[in-house]
Amino acid sequence: MQGRSIISVRDFSRDEIQQIIDIALRVSRGEWAGALRDKVLATLFFEPSTRTRLSFEGAMVAMGGRVIGFADASVSSTKKGESLSDTIKTVTGYCDVIVMRHTIEGSARLASEVASVPVINAGDGANQHPTQTFLDLVTIQQEFGRIDGLRVGMLGDLKYGRTVHSLALALSQFDVKLTFVAPASLRMPESTIEEIAGRGTAYVELSEIGDIDEPLDVLYVTRIQKERFGDFQEYERVAGAYRIDQDVIGSLGDQVRIMHPLPRVDEISEQVDSSPHAIYFRQAHNGIPTRQALLGLVTGAIP
Ligand code: NCD
């Protein structure tokens, strides 16, 4: 994978996804310590972030590398009117790998076309968030020892949530059953549903948590992506539509594990945090080994 950009999960075969998961698990056991020595990561965040940016930076530092970048585009030359491609052509000369988050769908692909170093997409608008998916899959593999055979539900804003777009597409490479639960206005995009169905993946679409009538192994909860609504009234109509609490978990069965890419707004009660069903903070912590694996692979530090 040396020199390769990570833009969309669509660019990865099932074998490649499995290889990344396996390497991340080996990294978490201490393999390749110090492998990113002498490497420089540039983090370009045009949109807010806590976990993605800090875990990329933490991953780099933990493996001996260094980090430059900005967490707020208003302090970059974008503010002066510089184009994204000029910014990328410049930064490409300062680093070995770029991690970028941007509001515009397709921006990461564009950046990878003008950069001479690998570009890792840390989220492009409502489109894709591939590295979140890799850490989600690492978490699932750790928890269940496998991905095949699992029943995975996704709940919340399936229209604007890039994490669920990436996760659903990646999971459709495995033998899983998917349950999508969203208000009618926030359903999974038709094009994504078609891709998933085209791979023969079994799925159902529901609008209420109470409609889930089969046990789930994973319920992946997402927040309503307020910043992506053009119309505030449309947001108000769906805000607070779902809330996971102990009663809901009880109705989903003892086997269920609750995941969430975070940040949470109000869709999971804080009382759930201490439940053995809640694995979302462990999931967030898997950002470090997963991103270590990805940085190592694309820079060639992990062969
Ligand atoms: C997600 C994102 O930015 O898409 N956050 C993350 O990276 N963990 C989810 C979200 O913002 O809701």
Short mmCIF file of C-alpha atoms and ligand atoms in Angstrom, two decimals:
data_model
loop_
_atom_site.label_atom_id
_atom_site.label_comp_id
_atom_site.label_asym_id
_atom_site.label_seq_id
_atom_site.Cartn_x
_atom_site.Cartn_y
_atom_site.Cartn_z
CA MET A 1 0.00 0.00 0.00
CA GLN A 2 3.04 2.29 -0.06
CA GLY A 3 2.24 5.59 -1.81
CA ARG A 4 -1.49 4.88 -1.90
CA SER A 5 -4.10 7.46 -0.90
CA ILE A 6 -7.07 6.46 1.26
CA ILE A 7 -10.08 8.28 -0.14
CA SER A 8 -13.06 5.90 -0.12
CA VAL A 9 -13.74 2.41 1.19
CA ARG A 10 -14.89 1.66 -2.37
CA ASP A 11 -11.21 1.56 -3.35
CA PHE A 12 -10.52 -1.41 -1.03
CA SER A 13 -11.19 -5.09 -1.61
CA ARG A 14 -12.36 -7.35 1.17
CA ASP A 15 -8.84 -8.83 1.44
CA GLU A 16 -7.29 -5.38 1.75
CA ILE A 17 -9.81 -4.37 4.43
CA GLN A 18 -9.04 -7.56 6.35
CA GLN A 19 -5.29 -6.94 5.99
CA ILE A 20 -5.66 -3.42 7.47
CA ILE A 21 -7.69 -4.79 10.40
CA ASP A 22 -5.07 -7.49 11.08
CA ILE A 23 -2.17 -5.01 10.94
CA ALA A 24 -4.00 -2.60 13.28
CA LEU A 25 -4.46 -5.43 15.79
CA ARG A 26 -0.75 -6.30 15.51
CA VAL A 27 0.19 -2.62 15.97
CA SER A 28 -1.95 -2.57 19.13
CA ARG A 29 0.21 -5.43 20.44
CA GLY A 30 3.36 -3.32 19.96
CA GLU A 31 4.64 -4.39 16.54
CA TRP A 32 6.36 -1.75 14.38
CA ALA A 33 7.09 0.54 17.35
CA GLY A 34 9.09 3.55 16.15
CA ALA A 35 8.47 2.73 12.48
CA LEU A 36 7.38 6.31 11.59
CA ARG A 37 10.64 7.85 12.77
CA ASP A 38 11.73 10.64 10.35
CA LYS A 39 8.25 10.81 8.80
CA VAL A 40 6.19 14.01 8.86
CA LEU A 41 2.39 14.10 8.80
CA ALA A 42 0.47 17.23 7.76
CA THR A 43 -3.05 17.47 9.19
CA LEU A 44 -5.27 19.90 7.26
CA PHE A 45 -8.62 20.25 9.01
CA PHE A 46 -11.10 22.55 7.28
CA GLU A 47 -13.90 21.20 9.54
CA PRO A 48 -14.01 20.64 13.31
CA SER A 49 -12.60 17.43 14.76
CA THR A 50 -11.56 15.97 18.10
CA ARG A 51 -11.00 12.23 17.70
CA THR A 52 -9.91 12.02 14.09
CA ARG A 53 -7.27 14.73 14.24
CA LEU A 54 -5.96 13.90 17.70
CA SER A 55 -5.79 10.19 17.06
CA PHE A 56 -3.95 10.72 13.76
CA GLU A 57 -1.52 13.04 15.56
CA GLY A 58 -1.26 10.68 18.52
CA ALA A 59 -0.67 7.74 16.18
CA MET A 60 2.14 9.58 14.42
CA VAL A 61 3.84 10.68 17.63
CA ALA A 62 3.49 7.24 19.24
CA MET A 63 5.38 5.70 16.32
CA GLY A 64 8.19 8.27 16.45
CA GLY A 65 6.97 10.64 13.71
CA ARG A 66 6.27 14.37 13.71
CA VAL A 67 3.18 16.44 12.90
CA ILE A 68 2.54 19.82 11.30
CA GLY A 69 -0.80 21.30 10.28
CA PHE A 70 -3.82 23.34 11.18
CA ALA A 71 -7.03 22.53 13.03
CA ASP A 72 -8.88 25.61 11.84
CA ALA A 73 -8.89 26.74 8.20
CA SER A 74 -9.49 30.35 9.23
CA VAL A 75 -5.81 30.57 10.23
CA SER A 76 -4.66 29.17 6.84
CA SER A 77 -4.28 30.95 3.48
CA THR A 78 -7.69 29.58 2.47
CA LYS A 79 -8.90 32.69 4.28
CA LYS A 80 -6.97 34.79 1.72
CA GLY A 81 -8.64 32.99 -1.17
CA GLU A 82 -6.06 30.27 -1.90
CA SER A 83 -7.48 27.30 -3.79
CA LEU A 84 -7.44 23.83 -2.25
CA SER A 85 -5.19 22.52 -5.01
CA ASP A 86 -2.60 25.27 -4.42
CA THR A 87 -2.64 24.54 -0.68
CA ILE A 88 -2.11 20.83 -1.37
CA LYS A 89 0.64 21.42 -3.98
CA THR A 90 2.47 23.47 -1.35
CA VAL A 91 1.98 21.20 1.67
CA THR A 92 2.99 18.15 -0.37
CA GLY A 93 6.56 19.52 -0.23
CA TYR A 94 6.53 19.72 3.58
CA CYS A 95 5.52 16.21 4.56
CA ASP A 96 5.37 12.48 3.79
CA VAL A 97 1.60 12.11 4.15
CA ILE A 98 -1.43 14.42 4.34
CA VAL A 99 -4.58 13.85 6.39
CA MET A 100 -7.37 16.17 5.31
CA ARG A 101 -10.94 16.87 6.42
CA HIS A 102 -13.02 19.17 4.25
CA THR A 103 -16.65 20.26 3.89
CA ILE A 104 -16.84 19.52 0.16
CA GLU A 105 -17.63 16.05 -1.16
CA GLY A 106 -14.92 14.90 -3.53
CA SER A 107 -12.32 17.29 -2.09
CA ALA A 108 -10.13 14.45 -0.81
CA ARG A 109 -10.06 12.81 -4.25
CA LEU A 110 -9.10 16.13 -5.81
CA ALA A 111 -6.33 16.61 -3.22
CA SER A 112 -4.95 13.13 -3.94
CA GLU A 113 -4.79 13.96 -7.65
CA VAL A 114 -2.54 17.00 -7.11
CA ALA A 115 -0.46 15.73 -4.17
CA SER A 116 2.80 13.86 -4.64
CA VAL A 117 2.41 12.21 -1.21
CA PRO A 118 -0.47 9.97 -0.07
CA VAL A 119 -3.64 11.77 1.03
CA ILE A 120 -5.86 10.25 3.70
CA ASN A 121 -9.49 11.37 3.72
CA ALA A 122 -10.53 12.28 7.27
CA GLY A 123 -14.06 13.09 6.07
CA ASP A 124 -15.26 14.93 2.94
CA GLY A 125 -18.65 16.50 3.56
CA ALA A 126 -21.40 13.90 3.85
CA ASN A 127 -19.55 11.54 1.54
CA GLN A 128 -16.94 9.22 3.08
CA HIS A 129 -14.91 8.71 6.27
CA PRO A 130 -12.86 5.60 5.47
CA THR A 131 -10.48 5.64 8.44
CA GLN A 132 -13.42 5.78 10.84
CA THR A 133 -14.73 2.65 9.14
CA PHE A 134 -11.42 0.85 9.54
CA LEU A 135 -11.38 1.59 13.28
CA ASP A 136 -15.04 0.54 13.51
CA LEU A 137 -14.17 -2.78 11.87
CA VAL A 138 -11.14 -3.25 14.15
CA THR A 139 -13.50 -2.75 17.11
CA ILE A 140 -16.03 -5.25 15.74
CA GLN A 141 -13.31 -7.81 15.03
CA GLN A 142 -11.91 -7.35 18.58
CA GLU A 143 -15.34 -7.71 20.13
CA PHE A 144 -16.69 -10.66 18.13
CA GLY A 145 -13.54 -12.23 16.66
CA ARG A 146 -15.12 -11.96 13.20
CA ILE A 147 -17.25 -9.79 10.94
CA ASP A 148 -18.97 -12.45 8.84
CA GLY A 149 -22.28 -13.62 10.22
CA LEU A 150 -23.03 -10.48 12.22
CA ARG A 151 -26.25 -8.48 12.25
CA VAL A 152 -25.46 -4.78 12.25
CA GLY A 153 -27.98 -1.99 12.74
CA MET A 154 -27.30 1.66 11.89
CA LEU A 155 -29.45 4.32 13.51
CA GLY A 156 -29.87 8.06 13.12
CA ASP A 157 -28.82 10.36 10.32
CA LEU A 158 -28.10 7.91 7.53
CA LYS A 159 -28.48 10.62 4.87
CA TYR A 160 -25.78 13.05 5.91
CA GLY A 161 -23.66 10.74 8.11
CA ARG A 162 -20.47 9.92 6.24
CA THR A 163 -19.43 7.33 8.83
CA VAL A 164 -22.44 5.15 8.05
CA HIS A 165 -22.00 5.53 4.29
CA SER A 166 -18.45 4.20 4.55
CA LEU A 167 -19.30 1.52 7.11
CA ALA A 168 -22.29 0.16 5.18
CA LEU A 169 -20.25 -0.09 1.96
CA ALA A 170 -17.32 -1.80 3.71
CA LEU A 171 -19.60 -4.24 5.56
CA SER A 172 -21.28 -5.17 2.29
CA GLN A 173 -18.00 -6.87 1.34
CA PHE A 174 -18.66 -9.27 4.25
CA ASP A 175 -21.46 -11.72 4.93
CA VAL A 176 -23.57 -9.50 7.19
CA LYS A 177 -27.19 -8.51 7.59
CA LEU A 178 -27.79 -4.75 7.76
CA THR A 179 -30.70 -2.94 9.41
CA PHE A 180 -31.04 0.78 8.69
CA VAL A 181 -33.19 2.82 11.09
CA ALA A 182 -33.79 6.47 10.19
CA PRO A 183 -36.59 9.02 9.85
CA ALA A 184 -38.00 9.02 6.29
CA SER A 185 -36.17 12.28 5.51
CA LEU A 186 -32.78 10.89 6.65
CA ARG A 187 -32.73 7.49 4.95
CA MET A 188 -29.56 5.96 3.57
CA PRO A 189 -29.02 7.44 0.07
CA GLU A 190 -30.59 5.39 -2.71
CA SER A 191 -27.26 5.09 -4.54
CA THR A 192 -25.62 3.53 -1.46
CA ILE A 193 -28.57 1.16 -0.99
CA GLU A 194 -28.23 0.11 -4.64
CA GLU A 195 -24.52 -0.61 -4.23
CA ILE A 196 -25.16 -2.68 -1.11
CA ALA A 197 -28.03 -4.58 -2.71
CA GLY A 198 -25.94 -5.08 -5.85
CA ARG A 199 -23.43 -7.02 -3.76
CA GLY A 200 -26.19 -9.28 -2.53
CA THR A 201 -26.09 -7.98 1.06
CA ALA A 202 -29.30 -8.56 3.01
CA TYR A 203 -30.75 -5.34 4.43
CA VAL A 204 -33.95 -3.85 5.81
CA GLU A 205 -34.96 -0.21 6.21
CA LEU A 206 -37.03 0.85 9.23
CA SER A 207 -38.08 4.17 10.71
CA GLU A 208 -38.49 3.29 14.41
CA ILE A 209 -36.26 1.51 16.91
CA GLY A 210 -39.37 -0.37 18.04
CA ASP A 211 -39.66 -1.87 14.54
CA ILE A 212 -36.43 -3.85 15.02
CA ASP A 213 -37.77 -7.36 15.41
CA GLU A 214 -34.59 -9.41 15.08
CA PRO A 215 -31.64 -9.49 17.49
CA LEU A 216 -28.72 -7.25 16.50
CA ASP A 217 -25.07 -7.87 17.37
CA VAL A 218 -24.14 -4.21 16.82
CA LEU A 219 -26.25 -1.08 16.92
CA TYR A 220 -24.21 1.76 15.42
CA VAL A 221 -25.78 5.02 16.59
CA THR A 222 -25.11 8.39 14.92
CA ARG A 223 -26.00 11.97 15.73
CA ILE A 224 -28.20 14.09 13.46
CA GLN A 225 -25.67 16.07 11.36
CA LYS A 226 -27.08 19.51 12.17
CA GLU A 227 -24.41 21.41 10.22
CA ARG A 228 -25.39 19.72 6.94
CA PHE A 229 -29.06 20.78 6.95
CA GLY A 230 -29.91 23.57 4.54
CA ASP A 231 -33.16 24.25 6.40
CA PHE A 232 -33.14 24.66 10.19
CA GLN A 233 -36.83 23.72 10.44
CA GLU A 234 -36.06 20.44 8.74
CA TYR A 235 -33.45 19.81 11.45
CA GLU A 236 -35.90 20.73 14.22
CA ARG A 237 -38.34 18.14 12.90
CA VAL A 238 -35.89 15.27 13.36
CA ALA A 239 -33.75 16.48 16.30
CA GLY A 240 -34.09 14.17 19.27
CA ALA A 241 -35.88 11.53 17.16
CA TYR A 242 -34.07 8.65 18.90
CA ARG A 243 -32.59 8.09 22.31
CA ILE A 244 -30.84 4.91 23.41
CA ASP A 245 -31.26 4.14 27.09
CA GLN A 246 -31.18 1.00 29.24
CA ASP A 247 -34.78 0.14 28.31
CA VAL A 248 -34.00 0.21 24.59
CA ILE A 249 -30.89 -1.89 25.14
CA GLY A 250 -32.98 -4.35 27.16
CA SER A 251 -35.36 -4.68 24.21
CA LEU A 252 -32.47 -5.37 21.81
CA GLY A 253 -31.15 -8.34 23.76
CA ASP A 254 -28.13 -9.19 25.85
CA GLN A 255 -25.82 -9.76 22.88
CA VAL A 256 -26.07 -6.22 21.48
CA ARG A 257 -23.07 -3.88 21.49
CA ILE A 258 -23.65 -0.15 21.08
CA MET A 259 -21.18 1.71 18.89
CA HIS A 260 -21.06 5.41 17.96
CA PRO A 261 -18.42 7.33 16.00
CA LEU A 262 -18.89 10.23 18.45
CA PRO A 263 -19.46 13.09 19.11
CA ARG A 264 -22.72 12.26 20.85
CA VAL A 265 -25.34 14.93 21.29
CA ASP A 266 -28.34 13.36 23.05
CA GLU A 267 -28.92 10.12 21.16
CA ILE A 268 -27.38 7.88 23.84
CA SER A 269 -28.17 8.42 27.51
CA GLU A 270 -25.01 8.85 29.60
CA GLN A 271 -26.33 6.12 31.87
CA VAL A 272 -25.52 3.67 29.09
CA ASP A 273 -21.79 4.53 29.23
CA SER A 274 -21.06 2.19 32.13
CA SER A 275 -23.05 -0.67 30.60
CA PRO A 276 -21.11 -3.66 29.23
CA HIS A 277 -23.07 -3.10 26.02
CA ALA A 278 -21.46 0.31 25.43
CA ILE A 279 -18.20 0.05 23.50
CA TYR A 280 -18.00 3.53 21.92
CA PHE A 281 -15.12 4.89 23.97
CA ARG A 282 -13.08 1.74 23.34
CA GLN A 283 -14.00 2.21 19.68
CA ALA A 284 -12.64 5.81 19.77
CA HIS A 285 -9.42 4.55 21.38
CA ASN A 286 -8.95 2.12 18.51
CA GLY A 287 -8.35 5.22 16.38
CA ILE A 288 -4.71 5.13 17.49
CA PRO A 289 -3.61 1.62 16.38
CA THR A 290 -5.83 1.78 13.29
CA ARG A 291 -4.35 5.09 12.16
CA GLN A 292 -0.85 3.89 13.05
CA ALA A 293 -1.43 0.95 10.71
CA LEU A 294 -2.74 3.21 7.92
CA LEU A 295 0.07 5.76 8.27
CA GLY A 296 2.63 2.95 8.36
CA LEU A 297 1.19 1.27 5.29
CA VAL A 298 0.91 4.33 3.03
CA THR A 299 4.34 5.70 3.97
CA GLY A 300 5.95 2.30 3.46
CA ALA A 301 7.08 2.13 7.12
CA ILE A 302 4.97 -1.06 7.44
CA PRO A 303 5.77 -3.20 4.38
C1 NCD B 1 -17.75 11.77 12.72
C2 NCD B 1 -17.50 12.66 11.52
O1 NCD B 1 -16.75 13.63 11.60
O2 NCD B 1 -18.07 12.32 10.50
N1 NCD B 1 -16.88 12.02 13.77
C3 NCD B 1 -15.74 11.29 13.86
O3 NCD B 1 -14.86 11.44 13.04
N2 NCD B 1 -15.65 10.38 14.82
C4 NCD B 1 -19.17 11.68 13.14
C5 NCD B 1 -19.93 12.94 13.40
O4 NCD B 1 -19.42 14.06 13.31
O5 NCD B 1 -21.11 12.78 13.73
#
